PDB file of C-alpha atoms in Angstrom:
ATOM      1  CA  MET A  12     -37.415  20.555  72.403  1.00 69.00           C
ATOM      2  CA  THR A  13     -37.902  16.896  71.314  1.00 88.00           C
ATOM      3  CA  TYR A  14     -40.335  14.649  69.581  1.00 95.00           C
ATOM      4  CA  CYS A  15     -41.780  11.360  71.013  1.00 97.00           C
ATOM      5  CA  VAL A  16     -44.426   9.026  69.619  1.00 98.00           C
ATOM      6  CA  ALA A  17     -45.894   5.989  71.069  1.00 98.00           C
ATOM      7  CA  MET A  18     -48.412   3.371  69.482  1.00 98.00           C
ATOM      8  CA  ARG A  19     -50.620   0.834  71.281  1.00 98.00           C
ATOM      9  CA  LEU A  20     -51.599  -1.862  68.663  1.00 98.00           C
ATOM     10  CA  ASP A  21     -53.194  -5.310  68.819  1.00 98.00           C
ATOM     11  CA  ALA A  22     -49.731  -6.759  68.230  1.00 98.00           C
ATOM     12  CA  GLY A  23     -47.822  -4.854  71.023  1.00 98.00           C
ATOM     13  CA  LEU A  24     -46.387  -1.448  71.451  1.00 98.00           C
ATOM     14  CA  VAL A  25     -43.965   0.740  69.505  1.00 98.00           C
ATOM     15  CA  PHE A  26     -41.967   3.663  70.923  1.00 98.00           C
ATOM     16  CA  LEU A  27     -39.720   6.175  69.228  1.00 98.00           C
ATOM     17  CA  SER A  28     -38.048   9.300  70.627  1.00 97.00           C
ATOM     18  CA  ASP A  29     -35.300  11.663  69.551  1.00 95.00           C
ATOM     19  CA  SER A  30     -32.644  12.995  71.994  1.00 90.00           C
ATOM     20  CA  ARG A  31     -32.199  16.741  71.189  1.00 79.00           C
ATOM     21  CA  THR A  32     -32.949  19.079  73.975  1.00 67.00           C
ATOM     22  CA  TYR A  33     -31.870  22.407  72.681  1.00 61.00           C
ATOM     23  CA  ALA A  34     -30.544  23.569  69.232  1.00 47.00           C
ATOM     24  CA  GLY A  35     -29.094  26.831  68.281  1.00 51.00           C
ATOM     25  CA  VAL A  36     -26.278  28.043  65.878  1.00 47.00           C
ATOM     26  CA  ASP A  37     -23.518  26.676  68.058  1.00 54.00           C
ATOM     27  CA  HIS A  38     -25.276  24.876  70.873  1.00 50.00           C
ATOM     28  CA  ILE A  39     -26.814  21.358  70.543  1.00 54.00           C
ATOM     29  CA  ASN A  40     -27.264  19.087  73.621  1.00 63.00           C
ATOM     30  CA  THR A  41     -28.333  15.371  73.705  1.00 71.00           C
ATOM     31  CA  PHE A  42     -30.114  13.510  76.279  1.00 85.00           C
ATOM     32  CA  ARG A  43     -31.986  10.300  76.060  1.00 90.00           C
ATOM     33  CA  LYS A  44     -35.785  10.683  76.470  1.00 94.00           C
ATOM     34  CA  MET A  45     -36.673   7.042  76.708  1.00 96.00           C
ATOM     35  CA  HIS A  46     -36.322   5.057  79.887  1.00 96.00           C
ATOM     36  CA  PHE A  47     -37.710   1.490  80.554  1.00 94.00           C
ATOM     37  CA  PHE A  48     -38.243  -0.698  83.583  1.00 96.00           C
ATOM     38  CA  GLU A  49     -38.207  -4.404  82.919  1.00 96.00           C
ATOM     39  CA  ARG A  50     -38.877  -7.603  85.092  1.00 96.00           C
ATOM     40  CA  ARG A  51     -38.803 -10.302  82.613  1.00 96.00           C
ATOM     41  CA  GLY A  52     -41.801 -12.524  82.772  1.00 97.00           C
ATOM     42  CA  GLU A  53     -43.508 -10.049  84.987  1.00 98.00           C
ATOM     43  CA  ARG A  54     -43.704  -6.456  83.528  1.00 98.00           C
ATOM     44  CA  VAL A  55     -42.256  -4.141  80.953  1.00 98.00           C
ATOM     45  CA  LEU A  56     -42.876  -0.325  81.276  1.00 98.00           C
ATOM     46  CA  VAL A  57     -41.486   2.423  78.959  1.00 98.00           C
ATOM     47  CA  LEU A  58     -41.429   6.148  79.942  1.00 98.00           C
ATOM     48  CA  MET A  59     -40.718   8.792  77.405  1.00 98.00           C
ATOM     49  CA  THR A  60     -40.484  12.442  78.423  1.00 96.00           C
ATOM     50  CA  ALA A  61     -40.590  15.980  76.839  1.00 95.00           C
ATOM     51  CA  GLY A  62     -40.673  19.568  78.134  1.00 91.00           C
ATOM     52  CA  ASN A  63     -38.236  21.065  80.730  1.00 92.00           C
ATOM     53  CA  LEU A  64     -35.308  18.520  81.047  1.00 91.00           C
ATOM     54  CA  SER A  65     -34.836  19.207  84.685  1.00 93.00           C
ATOM     55  CA  ILE A  66     -38.263  18.343  85.602  1.00 95.00           C
ATOM     56  CA  SER A  67     -38.268  15.095  83.607  1.00 95.00           C
ATOM     57  CA  GLN A  68     -34.838  14.092  85.057  1.00 95.00           C
ATOM     58  CA  SER A  69     -36.344  14.732  88.609  1.00 96.00           C
ATOM     59  CA  VAL A  70     -39.227  12.563  87.966  1.00 97.00           C
ATOM     60  CA  VAL A  71     -37.317   9.761  86.401  1.00 97.00           C
ATOM     61  CA  ASN A  72     -34.795   9.834  89.237  1.00 96.00           C
ATOM     62  CA  THR A  73     -37.690   9.820  91.793  1.00 96.00           C
ATOM     63  CA  LEU A  74     -39.182   6.772  90.129  1.00 97.00           C
ATOM     64  CA  ARG A  75     -35.827   4.894  90.133  1.00 96.00           C
ATOM     65  CA  GLU A  76     -35.140   5.883  93.763  1.00 96.00           C
ATOM     66  CA  ARG A  77     -38.466   4.410  94.801  1.00 95.00           C
ATOM     67  CA  ILE A  78     -37.567   1.129  93.170  1.00 96.00           C
ATOM     68  CA  GLU A  79     -34.148   0.929  94.535  1.00 95.00           C
ATOM     69  CA  GLY A  80     -35.278   1.783  97.803  1.00 94.00           C
ATOM     70  CA  GLY A  81     -37.845  -0.896  97.870  1.00 89.00           C
ATOM     71  CA  GLY A  82     -40.492   1.644  98.461  1.00 79.00           C
ATOM     72  CA  ALA A  83     -44.040   0.344  99.298  1.00 88.00           C
ATOM     73  CA  ARG A  84     -45.226   1.598  96.019  1.00 95.00           C
ATOM     74  CA  ASN A  85     -43.063   1.657  92.806  1.00 97.00           C
ATOM     75  CA  LEU A  86     -43.194   0.918  89.226  1.00 97.00           C
ATOM     76  CA  CYS A  87     -41.953  -2.618  89.910  1.00 96.00           C
ATOM     77  CA  ASN A  88     -44.669  -3.587  92.361  1.00 96.00           C
ATOM     78  CA  VAL A  89     -47.842  -1.643  91.426  1.00 97.00           C
ATOM     79  CA  PRO A  90     -50.475  -4.307  90.179  1.00 97.00           C
ATOM     80  CA  THR A  91     -51.646  -2.577  87.016  1.00 98.00           C
ATOM     81  CA  MET A  92     -50.600  -0.106  84.283  1.00 98.00           C
ATOM     82  CA  PHE A  93     -53.402   2.236  85.679  1.00 98.00           C
ATOM     83  CA  GLU A  94     -51.718   2.310  89.041  1.00 98.00           C
ATOM     84  CA  ALA A  95     -48.240   2.822  87.329  1.00 98.00           C
ATOM     85  CA  ALA A  96     -49.655   5.861  85.556  1.00 98.00           C
ATOM     86  CA  LYS A  97     -51.011   7.211  88.831  1.00 98.00           C
ATOM     87  CA  HIS A  98     -47.672   6.580  90.427  1.00 98.00           C
ATOM     88  CA  VAL A  99     -45.952   8.480  87.811  1.00 98.00           C
ATOM     89  CA  GLY A 100     -48.350  11.391  88.097  1.00 98.00           C
ATOM     90  CA  ASP A 101     -47.895  11.317  91.891  1.00 97.00           C
ATOM     91  CA  CYS A 102     -44.162  11.734  91.343  1.00 97.00           C
ATOM     92  CA  LEU A 103     -44.667  14.627  88.894  1.00 98.00           C
ATOM     93  CA  ARG A 104     -46.882  16.533  91.435  1.00 97.00           C
ATOM     94  CA  GLU A 105     -44.167  16.005  94.212  1.00 97.00           C
ATOM     95  CA  VAL A 106     -41.533  17.718  91.727  1.00 97.00           C
ATOM     96  CA  HIS A 107     -44.081  20.534  91.155  1.00 96.00           C
ATOM     97  CA  ALA A 108     -44.662  20.904  94.995  1.00 96.00           C
ATOM     98  CA  ARG A 109     -40.825  21.211  95.409  1.00 96.00           C
ATOM     99  CA  ASP A 110     -39.833  23.209  92.420  1.00 95.00           C
ATOM    100  CA  GLY A 111     -42.961  24.817  91.100  1.00 94.00           C
ATOM    101  CA  GLU A 112     -42.799  28.191  92.832  1.00 94.00           C
ATOM    102  CA  ALA A 113     -39.071  28.599  92.481  1.00 95.00           C
ATOM    103  CA  LEU A 114     -39.278  28.071  88.720  1.00 94.00           C
ATOM    104  CA  LYS A 115     -42.178  30.510  88.612  1.00 92.00           C
ATOM    105  CA  GLU A 116     -40.207  33.096  90.402  1.00 94.00           C
ATOM    106  CA  PHE A 117     -37.610  32.920  87.626  1.00 94.00           C
ATOM    107  CA  GLY A 118     -40.186  32.939  84.891  1.00 93.00           C
ATOM    108  CA  VAL A 119     -39.836  29.329  83.996  1.00 91.00           C
ATOM    109  CA  ASP A 120     -42.896  27.431  83.153  1.00 91.00           C
ATOM    110  CA  PHE A 121     -43.492  24.002  84.851  1.00 94.00           C
ATOM    111  CA  SER A 122     -43.701  22.276  81.486  1.00 92.00           C
ATOM    112  CA  ALA A 123     -43.600  18.422  81.305  1.00 94.00           C
ATOM    113  CA  GLY A 124     -45.336  15.753  79.000  1.00 95.00           C
ATOM    114  CA  LEU A 125     -44.860  12.079  79.640  1.00 98.00           C
ATOM    115  CA  LEU A 126     -45.845   8.973  77.696  1.00 98.00           C
ATOM    116  CA  LEU A 127     -46.043   5.682  79.718  1.00 98.00           C
ATOM    117  CA  GLY A 128     -46.828   2.311  78.118  1.00 98.00           C
ATOM    118  CA  GLY A 129     -46.207  -1.210  78.678  1.00 98.00           C
ATOM    119  CA  GLN A 130     -47.737  -4.429  80.112  1.00 98.00           C
ATOM    120  CA  VAL A 131     -48.041  -5.965  83.733  1.00 98.00           C
ATOM    121  CA  ASN A 132     -48.717  -9.722  83.696  1.00 98.00           C
ATOM    122  CA  GLY A 133     -52.336 -10.404  83.817  1.00 97.00           C
ATOM    123  CA  GLU A 134     -53.710  -7.537  81.949  1.00 98.00           C
ATOM    124  CA  GLU A 135     -53.524  -5.995  78.270  1.00 98.00           C
ATOM    125  CA  PRO A 136     -50.741  -3.622  77.144  1.00 98.00           C
ATOM    126  CA  ARG A 137     -51.730  -0.242  77.909  1.00 98.00           C
ATOM    127  CA  LEU A 138     -50.526   3.350  76.967  1.00 98.00           C
ATOM    128  CA  PHE A 139     -50.974   6.577  78.759  1.00 98.00           C
ATOM    129  CA  GLN A 140     -50.181  10.270  78.164  1.00 98.00           C
ATOM    130  CA  ILE A 141     -49.521  12.106  81.528  1.00 98.00           C
ATOM    131  CA  TYR A 142     -49.687  15.940  81.760  1.00 97.00           C
ATOM    132  CA  ALA A 143     -47.860  18.436  83.837  1.00 95.00           C
ATOM    133  CA  ALA A 144     -50.637  18.362  86.493  1.00 96.00           C
ATOM    134  CA  GLY A 145     -50.225  14.590  86.865  1.00 97.00           C
ATOM    135  CA  ASN A 146     -53.364  13.763  85.307  1.00 98.00           C
ATOM    136  CA  PHE A 147     -53.515  11.469  82.405  1.00 98.00           C
ATOM    137  CA  THR A 148     -55.486   9.935  79.448  1.00 98.00           C
ATOM    138  CA  GLU A 149     -55.231   6.497  77.967  1.00 98.00           C
ATOM    139  CA  ALA A 150     -55.066   5.372  74.371  1.00 98.00           C
ATOM    140  CA  THR A 151     -57.978   3.510  72.782  1.00 98.00           C
ATOM    141  CA  GLN A 152     -58.759   1.527  69.762  1.00 96.00           C
ATOM    142  CA  GLU A 153     -59.939   4.697  68.026  1.00 97.00           C
ATOM    143  CA  THR A 154     -56.976   6.650  69.078  1.00 96.00           C
ATOM    144  CA  PRO A 155     -54.107   4.236  69.522  1.00 98.00           C
ATOM    145  CA  TYR A 156     -51.132   6.698  69.543  1.00 98.00           C
ATOM    146  CA  PHE A 157     -49.959   9.532  71.428  1.00 98.00           C
ATOM    147  CA  GLN A 158     -47.326  12.366  70.640  1.00 98.00           C
ATOM    148  CA  ILE A 159     -45.441  14.808  72.898  1.00 97.00           C
ATOM    149  CA  GLY A 160     -43.020  17.418  72.038  1.00 94.00           C
ATOM    150  CA  GLU A 161     -42.966  18.938  68.405  1.00 92.00           C
ATOM    151  CA  SER A 162     -45.690  16.635  67.284  1.00 92.00           C
ATOM    152  CA  LYS A 163     -47.342  18.690  64.344  1.00 94.00           C
ATOM    153  CA  TYR A 164     -44.935  17.820  61.653  1.00 95.00           C
ATOM    154  CA  GLY A 165     -45.030  14.004  62.317  1.00 96.00           C
ATOM    155  CA  LYS A 166     -48.860  13.722  62.763  1.00 96.00           C
ATOM    156  CA  PRO A 167     -50.235  13.569  59.251  1.00 96.00           C
ATOM    157  CA  ILE A 168     -48.614  10.307  58.235  1.00 96.00           C
ATOM    158  CA  ILE A 169     -49.648   8.730  61.461  1.00 98.00           C
ATOM    159  CA  VAL A 170     -53.307   9.744  61.143  1.00 97.00           C
ATOM    160  CA  ARG A 171     -53.429   8.441  57.626  1.00 96.00           C
ATOM    161  CA  VAL A 172     -51.683   5.129  58.402  1.00 97.00           C
ATOM    162  CA  VAL A 173     -52.131   3.770  61.956  1.00 98.00           C
ATOM    163  CA  THR A 174     -55.033   1.888  63.367  1.00 98.00           C
ATOM    164  CA  HIS A 175     -54.990  -0.606  66.329  1.00 98.00           C
ATOM    165  CA  GLN A 176     -54.701  -3.422  63.652  1.00 98.00           C
ATOM    166  CA  THR A 177     -51.385  -1.988  62.280  1.00 98.00           C
ATOM    167  CA  SER A 178     -48.556  -4.465  62.522  1.00 98.00           C
ATOM    168  CA  LEU A 179     -45.584  -3.730  64.392  1.00 98.00           C
ATOM    169  CA  ASP A 180     -43.360  -3.660  61.447  1.00 98.00           C
ATOM    170  CA  ASP A 181     -45.560  -1.133  59.734  1.00 98.00           C
ATOM    171  CA  ALA A 182     -45.838   1.030  62.887  1.00 98.00           C
ATOM    172  CA  VAL A 183     -41.990   1.154  63.070  1.00 98.00           C
ATOM    173  CA  LYS A 184     -41.892   2.427  59.424  1.00 98.00           C
ATOM    174  CA  CYS A 185     -44.732   4.877  60.090  1.00 98.00           C
ATOM    175  CA  ALA A 186     -42.928   6.275  63.256  1.00 98.00           C
ATOM    176  CA  LEU A 187     -39.611   6.528  61.398  1.00 98.00           C
ATOM    177  CA  VAL A 188     -41.242   8.452  58.642  1.00 97.00           C
ATOM    178  CA  SER A 189     -42.973  10.698  61.263  1.00 97.00           C
ATOM    179  CA  MET A 190     -39.739  11.321  63.011  1.00 97.00           C
ATOM    180  CA  ASP A 191     -38.078  12.172  59.572  1.00 96.00           C
ATOM    181  CA  SER A 192     -40.644  14.704  58.895  1.00 96.00           C
ATOM    182  CA  SER A 193     -40.133  16.340  62.235  1.00 95.00           C
ATOM    183  CA  ILE A 194     -36.370  16.496  61.955  1.00 94.00           C
ATOM    184  CA  ARG A 195     -36.630  17.945  58.481  1.00 93.00           C
ATOM    185  CA  SER A 196     -39.083  20.515  59.751  1.00 92.00           C
ATOM    186  CA  ASN A 197     -37.632  21.597  63.067  1.00 89.00           C
ATOM    187  CA  LEU A 198     -34.091  22.068  64.166  1.00 83.00           C
ATOM    188  CA  SER A 199     -34.918  21.202  67.709  1.00 81.00           C
ATOM    189  CA  VAL A 200     -35.577  17.552  66.819  1.00 91.00           C
ATOM    190  CA  GLY A 201     -32.543  15.389  65.911  1.00 89.00           C
ATOM    191  CA  LEU A 202     -30.594  12.199  65.948  1.00 93.00           C
ATOM    192  CA  PRO A 203     -29.793   9.904  67.694  1.00 94.00           C
ATOM    193  CA  LEU A 204     -33.060   8.166  68.170  1.00 96.00           C
ATOM    194  CA  ASP A 205     -34.163   5.577  70.566  1.00 97.00           C
ATOM    195  CA  LEU A 206     -36.477   2.913  69.034  1.00 98.00           C
ATOM    196  CA  LEU A 207     -38.258   0.208  71.198  1.00 98.00           C
ATOM    197  CA  VAL A 208     -40.579  -2.636  70.053  1.00 98.00           C
ATOM    198  CA  TYR A 209     -42.693  -4.562  72.610  1.00 98.00           C
ATOM    199  CA  LYS A 210     -44.546  -7.619  71.376  1.00 98.00           C
ATOM    200  CA  ARG A 211     -47.769  -8.314  73.116  1.00 98.00           C
ATOM    201  CA  ASP A 212     -47.599 -10.828  76.048  1.00 98.00           C
ATOM    202  CA  ALA A 213     -43.771 -11.240  75.691  1.00 98.00           C
ATOM    203  CA  LEU A 214     -43.164  -9.543  79.085  1.00 98.00           C
ATOM    204  CA  GLU A 215     -39.713  -8.631  77.891  1.00 97.00           C
ATOM    205  CA  ILE A 216     -38.287  -6.113  75.554  1.00 96.00           C
ATOM    206  CA  GLY A 217     -38.159  -7.249  71.880  1.00 94.00           C
ATOM    207  CA  HIS A 218     -36.072  -4.760  70.113  1.00 96.00           C
ATOM    208  CA  HIS A 219     -34.373  -1.698  71.408  1.00 97.00           C
ATOM    209  CA  VAL A 220     -31.959   0.158  69.218  1.00 97.00           C
ATOM    210  CA  THR A 221     -30.247   3.458  69.008  1.00 95.00           C
ATOM    211  CA  ILE A 222     -30.445   5.023  65.514  1.00 96.00           C
ATOM    212  CA  ARG A 223     -27.524   7.191  64.589  1.00 95.00           C
ATOM    213  CA  GLU A 224     -26.509   9.061  61.467  1.00 93.00           C
ATOM    214  CA  ASP A 225     -24.907   6.057  59.893  1.00 95.00           C
ATOM    215  CA  ASN A 226     -27.981   3.823  60.258  1.00 97.00           C
ATOM    216  CA  ALA A 227     -28.359   2.337  56.816  1.00 97.00           C
ATOM    217  CA  TYR A 228     -32.129   1.336  57.349  1.00 97.00           C
ATOM    218  CA  PHE A 229     -33.247   4.619  58.474  1.00 97.00           C
ATOM    219  CA  GLU A 230     -31.442   6.436  55.679  1.00 97.00           C
ATOM    220  CA  ARG A 231     -32.970   4.114  53.062  1.00 98.00           C
ATOM    221  CA  VAL A 232     -36.463   4.913  54.604  1.00 97.00           C
ATOM    222  CA  ARG A 233     -35.872   8.567  54.376  1.00 96.00           C
ATOM    223  CA  LYS A 234     -34.688   8.533  50.804  1.00 97.00           C
ATOM    224  CA  LEU A 235     -37.469   6.123  49.602  1.00 97.00           C
ATOM    225  CA  TRP A 236     -40.143   8.180  51.362  1.00 97.00           C
ATOM    226  CA  SER A 237     -38.902  11.512  49.821  1.00 96.00           C
ATOM    227  CA  ALA A 238     -38.748   9.927  46.390  1.00 97.00           C
ATOM    228  CA  ARG A 239     -42.152   8.441  46.652  1.00 97.00           C
ATOM    229  CA  LEU A 240     -43.724  11.630  47.730  1.00 96.00           C
ATOM    230  CA  ARG A 241     -42.140  13.573  44.869  1.00 96.00           C
ATOM    231  CA  HIS A 242     -43.530  10.732  42.520  1.00 97.00           C
ATOM    232  CA  ALA A 243     -46.997  10.973  44.027  1.00 96.00           C
ATOM    233  CA  PHE A 244     -46.859  14.792  43.719  1.00 95.00           C
ATOM    234  CA  ASP A 245     -45.983  14.596  40.071  1.00 97.00           C
ATOM    235  CA  GLU A 246     -48.987  12.227  39.349  1.00 96.00           C
ATOM    236  CA  LEU A 247     -51.495  14.807  40.878  1.00 95.00           C
ATOM    237  CA  PRO A 248     -53.657  16.200  38.196  1.00 92.00           C
ATOM    238  CA  ASP A 249     -53.174  19.854  37.095  1.00 93.00           C
ATOM    239  CA  PRO A 250     -55.875  22.305  38.028  1.00 87.00           C
ATOM    240  CA  ASP A 251     -58.868  22.440  35.643  1.00 84.00           C
ATOM    241  CA  TRP A 252     -59.566  26.159  36.048  1.00 79.00           C
ATOM    242  CA  GLU A 253     -62.789  25.948  34.123  1.00 79.00           C
ATOM    243  CA  LYS A 254     -64.265  23.384  36.467  1.00 78.00           C
ATOM    244  CA  ILE A 255     -62.813  25.125  39.436  1.00 74.00           C
ATOM    245  CA  GLN A 256     -64.386  28.534  38.445  1.00 78.00           C
ATOM    246  CA  LEU A 257     -67.781  27.052  37.713  1.00 70.00           C
ATOM    247  CA  THR A 258     -67.763  25.116  40.990  1.00 72.00           C
ATOM    248  CA  ALA A 259     -66.958  28.474  42.921  1.00 68.00           C
ATOM    249  CA  GLU A 260     -69.712  30.280  41.036  1.00 71.00           C
ATOM    250  CA  ALA A 261     -72.252  27.608  41.794  1.00 74.00           C
ATOM    251  CA  LEU A 262     -71.404  27.834  45.481  1.00 68.00           C
ATOM    252  CA  ARG A 263     -71.816  31.473  45.463  1.00 77.00           C
ATOM    253  CA  GLU A 264     -75.179  31.505  43.871  1.00 72.00           C
ATOM    254  CA  GLN A 265     -76.173  28.781  46.273  1.00 70.00           C
ATOM    255  CA  ALA A 266     -75.196  30.985  49.106  1.00 68.00           C
ATOM    256  CA  CYS A 267     -76.915  34.100  47.748  1.00 70.00           C
ATOM    257  CA  SER A 268     -79.992  32.016  47.082  1.00 66.00           C
ATOM    258  CA  THR A 269     -80.164  30.721  50.689  1.00 64.00           C
ATOM    259  CA  LYS A 270     -79.528  34.193  51.975  1.00 59.00           C
ATOM    260  CA  THR A 271     -82.461  35.713  50.011  1.00 59.00           C
ATOM    261  CA  ARG A 272     -84.827  32.998  51.293  1.00 57.00           C
ATOM    262  CA  GLU A 273     -83.885  33.763  54.910  1.00 61.00           C
ATOM    263  CA  GLU A 274     -84.438  37.418  54.367  1.00 59.00           C
ATOM    264  CA  THR A 275     -87.854  36.814  52.704  1.00 58.00           C
ATOM    265  CA  ARG A 276     -88.867  34.639  55.790  1.00 62.00           C
ATOM    266  CA  GLU A 277     -87.733  37.418  58.109  1.00 63.00           C
ATOM    267  CA  ARG A 278     -89.920  40.010  56.479  1.00 57.00           C
TER     268      ARG A 278
END
């Protein structure tokens, strides 16, 4: 399993992925889930993958072969990010057409989730979530982020913090806290992490770093977040049982009164 999050902001794009694919008592594998395609001054595209590793690797290799072979349609010559998302979806369908039935015979689901974001010169930065069937949705100002993989543990902080107006630095902090929550809650998510930040209209990658166990900044963020959460919890008021009881009784009385009126009308 894995966890990937991507954010499309007014200021640019932020991508963060872990690299753990399977975790057991004595079996942990590490594979990168982030891949990028850059033509400086022309385009930057970032692809993150979750799901069956063989499927995602087949898709990525197909995309790279199309570029290296100078195909009539590839990620380095499509005119828009929308066409790029369509191209990735088409490659995903090709892999399904080739391997889907064989996987089914062995009881293996065709599971794949992809995030594709970036900017092509002449248009806005865009972000897409591409599903196993090759269809996709696009991030909006109202929903400026996508998650794939083990997303449930890291979602609460993103929902509370991130809007399309969030700065790149704040988005990075939020993504790292989100990842830390996932790592602490699920053994199938783990270091090292890939972090990539793209500034709007730069048409080149701004920051791309690998975060390992010895990364001082990530460790500081983790410790501070845990300490501040505990402090916030300690400041929560204790239950006022008298008020809680009165409120519960008032709600029950209201419900009984409503039910009585409805029964009277029915008669």
